[in-house]
Short mmCIF file of C-alpha atoms and ligand atoms in Angstrom, two decimals:
data_model
loop_
_atom_site.label_atom_id
_atom_site.label_comp_id
_atom_site.label_asym_id
_atom_site.label_seq_id
_atom_site.Cartn_x
_atom_site.Cartn_y
_atom_site.Cartn_z
CA MET C 1 -12.37 163.73 86.56
CA SER C 2 -9.18 165.62 87.30
CA LEU C 3 -9.13 169.35 87.71
CA ASP C 4 -5.98 171.36 87.52
CA LEU C 5 -4.69 171.71 91.08
CA SER C 6 -2.07 174.39 90.55
CA LEU C 7 -4.30 177.45 90.34
CA ASN C 8 -7.22 179.02 92.10
CA LYS C 9 -10.16 179.06 89.77
CA ILE C 10 -13.79 179.61 88.97
CA LEU C 11 -15.23 176.24 88.11
CA ILE C 12 -17.79 176.27 85.30
CA ILE C 13 -20.16 173.30 85.34
CA ASP C 14 -21.44 172.76 81.83
CA PHE C 15 -24.96 171.66 81.17
CA GLY C 16 -24.58 171.83 77.40
CA SER C 17 -24.97 175.53 76.63
CA GLN C 18 -23.57 176.74 73.35
CA PHE C 19 -22.14 179.64 75.32
CA THR C 20 -20.17 177.74 78.00
CA GLN C 21 -16.83 178.37 76.42
CA LEU C 22 -17.65 182.09 76.29
CA ILE C 23 -18.11 182.15 80.06
CA ALA C 24 -14.61 180.75 80.52
CA ARG C 25 -13.17 183.24 78.04
CA ARG C 26 -14.81 186.23 79.69
CA ILE C 27 -13.38 185.23 83.10
CA ARG C 28 -9.91 184.78 81.68
CA GLU C 29 -10.13 188.09 79.81
CA LEU C 30 -10.70 189.65 83.20
CA GLY C 31 -7.50 188.02 84.49
CA PHE C 32 -8.79 185.04 86.43
CA PHE C 33 -8.36 181.36 85.75
CA SER C 34 -11.41 179.31 85.01
CA GLU C 35 -11.97 175.68 84.13
CA ILE C 36 -14.92 173.90 82.52
CA THR C 37 -16.22 170.51 83.52
CA SER C 38 -19.24 168.49 82.54
CA HIS C 39 -22.15 168.12 84.99
CA LYS C 40 -21.88 164.40 84.21
CA LYS C 41 -18.28 164.11 85.37
CA ILE C 42 -18.01 166.38 88.39
CA LYS C 43 -18.42 164.73 91.77
CA ASN C 44 -18.77 166.19 95.23
CA LYS C 45 -15.27 164.90 96.11
CA ASP C 46 -13.73 166.94 93.28
CA ILE C 47 -14.63 170.21 94.94
CA ASN C 48 -11.34 171.44 96.55
CA ASN C 49 -10.15 174.64 98.07
CA LYS C 50 -8.78 175.93 94.79
CA ILE C 51 -12.34 176.48 93.61
CA LYS C 52 -13.29 180.04 94.62
CA GLY C 53 -16.61 180.15 92.80
CA ILE C 54 -18.92 177.90 90.77
CA ILE C 55 -20.85 178.92 87.66
CA LEU C 56 -23.67 176.65 86.43
CA SER C 57 -24.12 177.13 82.68
CA GLY C 58 -27.22 177.27 80.62
CA GLY C 59 -28.28 174.23 78.64
CA PRO C 60 -30.99 172.50 76.62
CA LEU C 61 -32.12 170.26 79.50
CA ASN C 62 -35.22 170.56 81.47
CA VAL C 63 -35.30 171.25 85.22
CA TYR C 64 -38.42 169.05 85.77
CA GLU C 65 -36.35 166.05 84.80
CA ILE C 66 -33.77 166.88 87.38
CA ASN C 67 -33.55 163.24 88.53
CA LYS C 68 -32.61 162.13 85.05
CA TYR C 69 -29.23 163.78 85.16
CA SER C 70 -26.80 162.98 87.82
CA PHE C 71 -25.91 166.26 89.43
CA ASP C 72 -24.95 166.01 93.07
CA LYS C 73 -26.55 169.01 94.77
CA LYS C 74 -23.95 168.86 97.57
CA ILE C 75 -21.57 170.42 95.04
CA ILE C 76 -23.34 173.74 95.43
CA GLN C 77 -23.96 173.46 99.15
CA LYS C 78 -20.41 173.96 100.42
CA GLY C 79 -20.57 177.69 100.95
CA ILE C 80 -18.65 178.43 97.72
CA PRO C 81 -20.44 181.27 95.84
CA VAL C 82 -22.58 179.96 92.96
CA LEU C 83 -23.80 181.90 89.90
CA GLY C 84 -26.45 180.16 87.84
CA ILE C 85 -26.92 181.31 84.23
CA CYS C 86 -30.25 180.59 82.55
CA PHE C 87 -30.72 176.87 83.11
CA GLY C 88 -28.17 177.15 85.95
CA HIS C 89 -30.36 179.82 87.56
CA GLN C 90 -33.34 177.50 87.30
CA ILE C 91 -31.42 174.66 88.94
CA ILE C 92 -30.43 176.85 91.90
CA SER C 93 -34.07 177.76 92.38
CA LYS C 94 -35.34 174.24 91.96
CA LEU C 95 -32.78 172.73 94.34
CA ASN C 96 -33.67 175.31 97.01
CA GLY C 97 -37.42 174.69 96.93
CA GLY C 98 -38.47 177.18 94.21
CA ARG C 99 -40.57 176.36 91.18
CA VAL C 100 -39.69 176.36 87.46
CA LYS C 101 -42.24 176.12 84.71
CA GLN C 102 -42.61 176.64 80.99
CA SER C 103 -42.85 180.40 80.25
CA LYS C 104 -46.04 181.72 78.74
CA HIS C 105 -43.85 183.96 76.62
CA ARG C 106 -40.64 182.34 75.54
CA GLU C 107 -37.85 184.90 75.39
CA PHE C 108 -35.23 184.63 72.60
CA GLY C 109 -33.14 187.64 71.81
CA LEU C 110 -32.92 191.07 73.38
CA ALA C 111 -35.02 192.04 76.39
CA ASN C 112 -34.91 195.02 78.79
CA ILE C 113 -34.32 194.37 82.46
CA TYR C 114 -35.17 196.84 85.21
CA LYS C 115 -33.42 197.20 88.56
CA LYS C 116 -35.48 196.32 91.60
CA ASN C 117 -32.89 196.06 94.40
CA ASP C 118 -29.20 196.57 95.01
CA SER C 119 -26.74 193.73 94.93
CA LEU C 120 -22.98 193.29 94.62
CA LEU C 121 -23.69 191.37 91.49
CA ILE C 122 -25.02 194.45 89.68
CA LYS C 123 -22.58 197.05 91.10
CA ASN C 124 -21.97 199.53 88.25
CA PHE C 125 -23.94 197.28 85.87
CA PHE C 126 -26.85 199.61 85.25
CA TYR C 127 -24.64 202.74 85.13
CA LYS C 128 -27.23 205.42 85.72
CA LYS C 129 -29.75 203.85 83.38
CA LYS C 130 -33.14 202.53 84.42
CA SER C 131 -32.93 199.50 82.20
CA MET C 132 -30.31 197.43 80.39
CA LYS C 133 -30.57 195.32 77.24
CA VAL C 134 -29.79 191.66 77.92
CA TRP C 135 -29.72 188.52 75.72
CA MET C 136 -32.34 185.95 76.67
CA SER C 137 -32.68 182.43 75.33
CA HIS C 138 -35.11 180.37 77.32
CA ALA C 139 -38.42 178.56 77.19
CA ASP C 140 -38.69 177.79 80.91
CA GLN C 141 -38.39 180.19 83.80
CA VAL C 142 -38.44 180.38 87.56
CA SER C 143 -42.07 180.90 88.58
CA LYS C 144 -41.66 180.89 92.35
CA LEU C 145 -38.52 181.97 94.17
CA PRO C 146 -37.20 179.81 97.00
CA LYS C 147 -37.38 181.21 100.51
CA ASN C 148 -34.83 183.91 101.43
CA PHE C 149 -34.12 184.80 97.80
CA LYS C 150 -34.46 188.40 96.68
CA VAL C 151 -35.34 189.83 93.26
CA ILE C 152 -32.58 192.10 91.98
CA ALA C 153 -33.94 192.80 88.47
CA SER C 154 -36.92 191.85 86.29
CA SER C 155 -37.84 191.93 82.65
CA LYS C 156 -41.35 192.18 81.22
CA ASN C 157 -41.64 188.42 80.93
CA SER C 158 -39.17 187.25 83.57
CA LYS C 159 -39.99 188.55 87.02
CA PHE C 160 -36.88 186.78 88.39
CA ALA C 161 -34.32 187.95 85.83
CA ILE C 162 -31.65 188.47 88.53
CA VAL C 163 -31.98 186.97 92.00
CA GLU C 164 -29.79 186.37 95.02
CA ASN C 165 -29.60 184.73 98.39
CA LYS C 166 -26.71 186.76 99.89
CA THR C 167 -26.28 184.62 103.02
CA LYS C 168 -25.98 181.37 101.10
CA LYS C 169 -24.05 183.11 98.29
CA TYR C 170 -26.46 181.96 95.55
CA TYR C 171 -26.87 184.20 92.49
CA GLY C 172 -29.00 183.61 89.45
CA VAL C 173 -29.48 185.36 86.12
CA GLN C 174 -32.09 184.28 83.56
CA PHE C 175 -30.18 185.94 80.69
CA HIS C 176 -26.65 185.39 79.28
CA PRO C 177 -24.15 187.96 80.62
CA GLU C 178 -21.36 186.15 78.74
CA VAL C 179 -22.59 187.08 75.27
CA THR C 180 -21.60 190.45 73.75
CA HIS C 181 -25.26 191.29 72.94
CA THR C 182 -25.85 191.79 76.67
CA ASP C 183 -24.92 195.35 77.52
CA ASN C 184 -22.16 195.48 80.08
CA GLY C 185 -22.57 191.73 80.73
CA LYS C 186 -18.91 191.41 81.55
CA ARG C 187 -19.52 193.60 84.65
CA ILE C 188 -21.81 190.97 86.13
CA ILE C 189 -19.19 188.31 85.63
CA SER C 190 -16.45 190.50 86.99
CA ASN C 191 -18.59 191.44 90.08
CA PHE C 192 -19.25 187.75 90.75
CA VAL C 193 -15.61 186.76 90.47
CA SER C 194 -13.88 189.60 92.20
CA LEU C 195 -16.48 191.06 94.63
CA ILE C 196 -18.43 187.96 95.56
CA CYS C 197 -15.86 185.14 95.18
CA LYS C 198 -13.10 187.56 96.24
CA MET C 199 -10.70 185.92 93.82
CA LYS C 200 -7.35 187.53 93.14
CA ARG C 201 -6.17 187.98 89.56
CA ASN C 202 -4.03 184.97 88.56
CA TRP C 203 -4.13 184.83 84.77
CA SER C 204 -1.86 186.97 82.64
CA TYR C 205 0.17 186.08 79.60
CA LYS C 206 3.46 186.97 81.20
CA ASP C 207 2.81 184.76 84.24
CA GLN C 208 1.31 182.18 82.00
CA LYS C 209 4.46 181.97 79.90
CA LYS C 210 6.67 181.44 82.96
CA LYS C 211 4.26 178.90 84.45
CA LEU C 212 4.01 176.92 81.22
CA ILE C 213 7.78 176.80 80.73
CA LEU C 214 8.25 175.56 84.29
CA GLN C 215 5.41 173.07 83.85
CA VAL C 216 7.01 171.65 80.68
CA LYS C 217 10.40 171.43 82.38
CA ASN C 218 8.89 169.55 85.32
CA GLN C 219 6.95 167.17 83.08
CA VAL C 220 9.71 166.13 80.70
CA GLY C 221 12.85 166.55 82.83
CA SER C 222 15.89 165.70 80.69
CA ASN C 223 13.98 163.52 78.23
CA LYS C 224 13.64 164.19 74.53
CA VAL C 225 10.42 165.50 72.98
CA ILE C 226 9.35 165.42 69.33
CA CYS C 227 6.95 167.83 67.78
CA ALA C 228 5.24 167.99 64.34
CA LEU C 229 5.72 171.57 63.26
CA SER C 230 3.39 172.84 60.55
CA GLY C 231 4.26 176.51 60.76
CA GLY C 232 0.67 177.26 61.80
CA VAL C 233 -0.04 179.27 64.95
CA ASP C 234 -0.58 176.44 67.46
CA SER C 235 2.35 174.23 66.52
CA SER C 236 4.64 177.30 66.25
CA VAL C 237 3.73 178.42 69.76
CA VAL C 238 4.23 174.91 71.16
CA ALA C 239 7.58 174.63 69.47
CA GLN C 240 8.83 177.99 70.71
CA LEU C 241 7.54 177.29 74.25
CA LEU C 242 9.40 174.01 74.34
CA ASN C 243 12.43 175.53 72.81
CA LYS C 244 12.52 177.98 75.71
CA ALA C 245 11.89 175.20 78.25
CA ILE C 246 14.16 172.43 77.08
CA GLY C 247 16.27 173.74 74.20
CA ASN C 248 18.09 170.97 72.38
CA ASN C 249 15.98 168.19 73.81
CA LEU C 250 13.20 169.37 71.48
CA HIS C 251 13.20 167.83 68.01
CA CYS C 252 10.79 169.26 65.54
CA ILE C 253 9.84 167.59 62.29
CA PHE C 254 8.47 169.64 59.43
CA VAL C 255 7.02 167.70 56.53
CA ASN C 256 6.77 169.49 53.19
CA THR C 257 3.86 167.79 51.49
CA GLY C 258 4.25 169.92 48.37
CA LEU C 259 0.75 171.23 49.13
CA LEU C 260 1.80 174.25 51.12
CA ARG C 261 1.41 177.91 50.23
CA LYS C 262 4.07 179.50 48.07
CA ASP C 263 7.53 179.47 49.75
CA GLU C 264 6.00 178.35 53.06
CA GLU C 265 8.67 175.70 53.63
CA LYS C 266 11.44 178.28 53.16
CA GLN C 267 9.80 180.60 55.65
CA VAL C 268 9.37 177.84 58.25
CA VAL C 269 13.01 176.75 57.92
CA THR C 270 14.24 180.31 58.09
CA THR C 271 12.14 181.24 61.10
CA PHE C 272 12.53 178.13 63.18
CA LYS C 273 15.89 176.75 62.27
CA LYS C 274 17.88 179.85 61.43
CA ARG C 275 16.29 182.52 63.55
CA LEU C 276 14.89 180.74 66.58
CA LYS C 277 17.61 178.01 66.50
CA ILE C 278 15.12 175.22 66.99
CA ASN C 279 16.27 171.65 66.30
CA LEU C 280 14.37 171.06 63.10
CA THR C 281 14.34 168.16 60.66
CA TYR C 282 13.06 169.28 57.27
CA VAL C 283 11.53 166.46 55.27
CA ASN C 284 10.84 167.04 51.61
CA ALA C 285 8.08 164.54 50.79
CA GLU C 286 6.59 166.33 47.80
CA LYS C 287 7.16 163.47 45.43
CA GLU C 288 5.73 160.85 47.83
CA PHE C 289 2.53 162.88 48.32
CA LEU C 290 2.03 163.60 44.63
CA LYS C 291 2.50 159.98 43.73
CA LYS C 292 -0.03 158.72 46.28
CA LEU C 293 -2.52 161.37 45.23
CA SER C 294 -2.21 160.86 41.48
CA ASN C 295 -5.61 160.53 39.81
CA ILE C 296 -7.50 160.88 43.12
CA SER C 297 -10.34 163.33 42.95
CA ASP C 298 -12.62 162.21 45.78
CA PRO C 299 -12.28 164.77 48.61
CA GLU C 300 -12.48 162.19 51.45
CA LYS C 301 -9.94 159.91 49.77
CA LYS C 302 -7.59 162.86 49.36
CA ARG C 303 -7.91 163.72 53.02
CA LYS C 304 -7.34 160.12 54.18
CA ILE C 305 -4.32 159.59 51.94
CA ILE C 306 -2.67 162.79 53.14
CA GLY C 307 -3.44 162.14 56.78
CA ASN C 308 -2.09 158.54 56.67
CA LEU C 309 0.99 159.39 54.64
CA PHE C 310 1.76 162.24 56.98
CA ILE C 311 1.74 159.90 59.96
CA LYS C 312 3.91 157.36 58.14
CA ILE C 313 6.55 159.93 57.22
CA PHE C 314 6.46 161.49 60.63
CA GLU C 315 7.00 158.12 62.34
CA ARG C 316 9.77 157.24 59.90
CA TYR C 317 11.75 160.34 60.93
CA ALA C 318 10.78 160.24 64.56
CA LYS C 319 12.28 156.77 64.89
CA LYS C 320 15.63 158.18 63.83
CA ILE C 321 15.74 160.32 66.95
CA LYS C 322 16.83 158.03 69.82
CA ASN C 323 15.34 157.94 73.31
CA VAL C 324 12.28 160.08 72.66
CA LYS C 325 9.75 159.82 75.50
CA PHE C 326 7.30 162.64 74.65
CA LEU C 327 5.25 163.96 71.78
CA ALA C 328 4.29 167.63 71.96
CA GLN C 329 0.94 168.67 70.52
CA GLY C 330 -0.88 171.93 70.09
CA THR C 331 -4.15 170.74 71.58
CA LEU C 332 -6.31 173.75 72.55
CA TYR C 333 -8.96 174.05 75.22
CA PRO C 334 -11.96 173.81 72.86
CA ASP C 335 -10.60 170.42 71.62
CA LEU C 336 -10.60 169.15 75.21
CA ILE C 337 -13.86 170.08 76.73
CA GLU C 338 -15.49 166.80 77.52
CA SER C 339 -19.04 167.89 77.71
CA ARG C 340 -19.64 169.09 74.17
CA SER C 341 -22.31 166.49 73.59
CA VAL C 342 -24.16 166.93 76.79
CA THR C 343 -27.45 166.16 75.17
CA GLY C 344 -26.06 162.86 73.78
CA SER C 345 -26.49 164.00 70.22
CA GLN C 346 -23.80 163.18 67.71
CA THR C 347 -22.73 165.81 65.30
CA SER C 348 -22.62 164.41 61.85
CA LYS C 349 -19.30 164.02 60.10
CA ILE C 350 -18.85 166.69 57.46
CA LYS C 351 -15.17 166.22 56.69
CA SER C 352 -12.30 164.05 58.05
CA HIS C 353 -10.09 166.67 59.53
CA HIS C 354 -6.43 166.08 59.34
CA ASN C 355 -4.43 167.98 61.91
CA VAL C 356 -0.76 167.63 62.63
CA GLY C 357 -1.74 168.03 66.26
CA GLY C 358 -3.68 164.82 66.55
CA LEU C 359 -0.90 162.55 65.44
CA PRO C 360 0.80 159.26 66.17
CA LYS C 361 -1.28 157.61 68.84
CA LYS C 362 0.44 154.28 68.05
CA MET C 363 3.85 155.56 69.01
CA LYS C 364 3.30 155.05 72.71
CA LEU C 365 4.76 158.40 73.59
CA LYS C 366 3.59 160.44 76.50
CA LEU C 367 1.87 163.69 75.46
CA VAL C 368 3.01 167.22 76.25
CA GLU C 369 0.08 169.53 75.60
CA PRO C 370 1.05 172.88 77.11
CA LEU C 371 -1.76 174.82 75.37
CA LYS C 372 -4.55 172.58 76.54
CA PHE C 373 -6.11 175.20 78.75
CA LEU C 374 -5.93 178.00 76.24
CA PHE C 375 -8.29 179.43 73.63
CA LYS C 376 -6.93 180.43 70.21
CA ASP C 377 -6.73 184.11 70.97
CA GLU C 378 -4.88 183.32 74.18
CA VAL C 379 -2.44 181.20 72.22
CA ARG C 380 -1.81 184.14 69.91
CA LYS C 381 -1.08 186.44 72.87
CA LEU C 382 1.24 183.83 74.40
CA GLY C 383 3.01 183.58 71.05
CA LEU C 384 3.73 187.31 71.20
CA GLU C 385 5.09 186.95 74.76
CA LEU C 386 7.38 184.23 73.40
CA ASN C 387 8.76 186.63 70.81
CA LEU C 388 7.16 184.98 67.81
CA SER C 389 6.65 187.54 65.08
CA ARG C 390 3.21 189.04 64.48
CA GLU C 391 3.38 187.57 61.00
CA ILE C 392 3.40 184.05 62.41
CA ILE C 393 0.89 184.49 65.13
CA SER C 394 -1.68 186.28 63.03
CA ARG C 395 -1.53 183.84 60.14
CA HIS C 396 -4.80 182.70 58.71
CA PRO C 397 -5.70 179.07 59.46
CA PHE C 398 -4.44 176.62 56.87
CA PRO C 399 -5.92 173.08 56.68
CA GLY C 400 -3.67 170.06 57.23
CA PRO C 401 -4.44 168.65 53.70
CA GLY C 402 -3.29 172.02 52.29
CA LEU C 403 -3.84 172.94 48.67
CA ALA C 404 -5.13 169.44 47.87
CA ILE C 405 -8.57 170.48 49.16
CA ARG C 406 -8.42 173.83 47.34
CA MET C 407 -8.19 172.10 44.00
CA PRO C 408 -11.34 170.07 43.37
CA GLY C 409 -10.65 167.20 40.98
CA ILE C 410 -7.31 165.60 40.36
CA ILE C 411 -4.05 167.08 41.62
CA THR C 412 -1.20 167.78 39.20
CA LYS C 413 2.11 169.53 39.57
CA GLU C 414 1.01 172.13 37.03
CA LYS C 415 -2.21 172.94 38.92
CA ILE C 416 -0.27 173.23 42.22
CA LYS C 417 2.09 175.71 40.63
CA ILE C 418 -0.71 177.87 39.21
CA LEU C 419 -2.64 177.76 42.51
CA LYS C 420 0.40 178.73 44.60
CA GLU C 421 1.00 181.79 42.46
CA ALA C 422 -2.63 182.93 42.41
CA ASP C 423 -2.93 182.48 46.20
CA HIS C 424 0.25 184.41 46.71
CA TYR C 425 -1.03 187.36 44.66
CA PHE C 426 -4.27 187.40 46.57
CA ILE C 427 -2.76 187.23 50.02
CA GLN C 428 -0.09 189.79 49.16
CA ALA C 429 -2.81 192.17 47.92
CA LEU C 430 -4.67 191.74 51.21
CA ARG C 431 -1.50 192.57 53.12
CA ASP C 432 -0.75 195.59 50.86
CA HIS C 433 -4.25 196.97 51.47
CA ASN C 434 -4.19 196.34 55.23
CA LEU C 435 -7.02 193.83 54.87
CA TYR C 436 -5.27 190.69 55.95
CA ASN C 437 -5.96 191.10 59.65
CA LYS C 438 -9.57 192.12 59.09
CA ILE C 439 -10.23 188.82 57.40
CA TRP C 440 -10.36 185.52 59.33
CA GLN C 441 -9.26 183.39 56.45
CA ALA C 442 -8.65 183.94 52.75
CA TYR C 443 -7.38 181.79 49.90
CA VAL C 444 -7.62 181.00 46.22
CA ALA C 445 -9.00 177.73 44.89
CA LEU C 446 -8.44 176.36 41.42
CA LEU C 447 -11.62 174.93 39.94
CA PRO C 448 -11.51 171.91 37.64
CA VAL C 449 -13.07 173.83 34.79
CA LYS C 450 -11.55 175.64 31.84
CA THR C 451 -13.33 178.49 30.22
CA VAL C 452 -12.77 180.54 27.06
CA GLY C 453 -11.31 184.01 27.20
CA VAL C 454 -9.74 186.54 24.86
CA MET C 455 -6.32 188.10 25.44
CA GLY C 456 -4.48 190.24 22.89
CA ASP C 457 -6.88 189.16 20.15
CA ASN C 458 -6.20 185.50 20.91
CA ARG C 459 -8.52 182.93 22.25
CA THR C 460 -7.53 181.45 25.62
CA TYR C 461 -8.86 178.32 27.22
CA GLU C 462 -7.72 178.25 30.82
CA TYR C 463 -8.69 177.53 34.41
CA LEU C 464 -11.19 179.38 36.52
CA CYS C 465 -10.11 180.35 39.99
CA LEU C 466 -12.22 181.20 43.01
CA LEU C 467 -11.36 183.72 45.71
CA ARG C 468 -12.64 183.08 49.20
CA ALA C 469 -12.36 185.59 52.07
CA ILE C 470 -14.45 185.22 55.21
CA THR C 471 -15.06 186.79 58.57
CA SER C 472 -15.65 184.46 61.44
CA GLU C 473 -15.22 184.06 65.23
CA ASP C 474 -14.12 180.45 65.37
CA GLY C 475 -14.56 178.91 61.91
CA MET C 476 -17.84 177.27 62.93
CA THR C 477 -19.90 179.93 61.12
CA ALA C 478 -18.61 182.39 58.57
CA ASP C 479 -19.68 185.18 56.29
CA PHE C 480 -18.05 186.43 53.14
CA TYR C 481 -16.01 189.63 53.32
CA GLU C 482 -17.37 192.59 51.36
CA PHE C 483 -14.48 193.98 49.31
CA LYS C 484 -14.65 197.27 47.53
CA LYS C 485 -15.29 196.83 43.82
CA SER C 486 -11.94 198.44 42.93
CA PHE C 487 -9.97 195.98 45.09
CA ILE C 488 -11.63 192.89 43.73
CA GLN C 489 -11.32 194.21 40.18
CA ASP C 490 -7.58 194.91 40.67
CA ILE C 491 -6.84 191.51 42.05
CA SER C 492 -8.82 189.83 39.27
CA ASN C 493 -6.81 191.72 36.65
CA LYS C 494 -3.56 191.02 38.36
CA ILE C 495 -4.20 187.27 38.57
CA VAL C 496 -5.41 186.97 34.97
CA ASN C 497 -2.66 189.14 33.56
CA SER C 498 0.19 187.61 35.51
CA ILE C 499 -0.60 183.94 35.79
CA ARG C 500 -0.54 181.73 32.79
CA GLY C 501 -3.24 179.16 33.19
CA ILE C 502 -6.00 181.31 34.69
CA ASN C 503 -8.27 183.49 32.54
CA ARG C 504 -11.27 184.04 34.84
CA VAL C 505 -11.76 184.88 38.51
CA VAL C 506 -14.90 184.50 40.62
CA TYR C 507 -15.65 185.54 44.21
CA ASP C 508 -17.39 183.10 46.56
CA ILE C 509 -20.23 184.91 48.43
CA THR C 510 -21.69 181.97 50.29
CA SER C 511 -21.67 181.91 54.04
CA LYS C 512 -21.14 178.90 56.36
CA PRO C 513 -23.62 177.33 56.70
CA PRO C 514 -24.84 176.32 54.14
CA SER C 515 -21.30 176.15 52.58
CA THR C 516 -18.15 175.22 54.39
CA ILE C 517 -15.04 177.39 54.42
CA GLU C 518 -12.92 175.03 52.36
CA LEU C 519 -14.25 173.63 49.09
CA GLU C 520 -13.61 169.94 49.95
P1 XMP Q 601 -14.59 173.94 56.95
O1 XMP Q 601 -14.15 173.78 55.53
O2 XMP Q 601 -14.87 172.68 57.66
O3 XMP Q 601 -13.29 174.60 57.69
O4 XMP Q 601 -15.65 174.96 57.11
C1 XMP Q 601 -13.27 175.14 58.99
C2 XMP Q 601 -11.89 175.52 59.34
O5 XMP Q 601 -11.08 174.33 59.49
C3 XMP Q 601 -10.04 174.34 58.57
N1 XMP Q 601 -9.86 172.97 58.07
C4 XMP Q 601 -8.91 172.15 58.53
N2 XMP Q 601 -7.94 172.29 59.46
N3 XMP Q 601 -7.23 170.09 59.14
C5 XMP Q 601 -7.08 171.31 59.76
O6 XMP Q 601 -6.13 171.45 60.52
C6 XMP Q 601 -8.21 169.84 58.23
O7 XMP Q 601 -8.29 168.74 57.71
C7 XMP Q 601 -9.10 170.91 57.90
N4 XMP Q 601 -10.17 171.01 57.05
C8 XMP Q 601 -10.62 172.29 57.19
C9 XMP Q 601 -10.43 175.30 57.49
O8 XMP Q 601 -9.28 175.83 56.81
C10 XMP Q 601 -11.21 176.31 58.29
O9 XMP Q 601 -10.33 177.23 58.91
#
């Protein structure tokens, strides 16, 4: 287990809550650094003087089985302030001699809590109100408080909704202050971090940029670094950060698979090579990809072929650059967190994701991952600090396999051409109507079906295309975007009238789950 030693921090010990990452985000939004570690990995010896406070997350575990999971209680007995959230609150009570039992009334969803006593933790939390709405999600609860603990707030079903032991600096909340459904929940987190842990602000994008540039310089020295640039947000920010840090020692490779959005390759070359003066090798591999994909219609086969060929081409070009010691990747914090499967359950494989970030492991290069402590929205803000245009940093996500998975069935040059045009019309219309930034991701897919239509008294027999536009927080769940009828009608007319090959447009109104965002 190695924690970052360069910054003071709030350490979040994860017990498997679905909200753990939100806790880290809230703390960083407030301007403080925080790091997540798994309860399975953290040892007493890892607790150093950079840790100004500890938060124990919620989780699906059960406090009665405390001996089954290896959590060294000395970790929270060092005088560092500790805040327990939900399950974390129950652990603090249990480890200090209190009792936890199954609640008679399980609480899931909103509940009102009422103030009983003052505490730094709730300073300005209740405003002048008698009660606040909080988000509960628990089946167990503390039934007897340990000695010297005080009740700060209660709900109808949880007498010990907020508790504290001021002398020992233990604080517990049965609800989730990190979720937006809890009114003013951020205040509780901010009070813990700044008033109780007395931490000074140490996380801003300006500082962050300087720190990361210095960090990259120190890590790679005068060695060369290669980077697979896709033109997406993460790889663009990595490339620009390295450009600022090491200039000509950065070598980016951009592979045009022929499955990109309309004119994307031109935009990437113009932005990165011409405008930002980044060392960029442009590889046109359209023909190679099309050849390998000919007559392939199975989604998983498509994904594997594209992923493998991408690596092969990348390696081929990377070898031409001499004395490369490092590979830069846009790994983000959510990719890193080790404790995702704290309950031991395996998430089933839905799709084989191909990501330019996760590339050539075989190449024996050392990794440079400057974004590995950042969340996506933080990467976007950093991108702005690095002078990347808003257009680049607010781009919708685009999958590694590109248009191949937006074209169920076999892939042909003709279909790619039609799809690129239709997608372009749709995205441009979103921009023209100021809708692009309200939508998390939007695209057109070309379905492997032809239908009959009538245009200018003539029969047509052409493809059917599908529009997808979703709102989402993180791509894990999604809902379809509700366009006005006039907008969707206009775009349908425009596509059918302007693009030869499409005579019908449908709009996908399924959410994720049960559907996924992409079609394949
Ligand atoms: P799904 O279709 O799984 O997509 O609901 C969730 C998000 O992931 C993107 N996606 C990919 N991104 N490589 C990527 O880099 C991939 O292979 C891939 N497949 C899907 C998708 O566009 C959406 O944003």
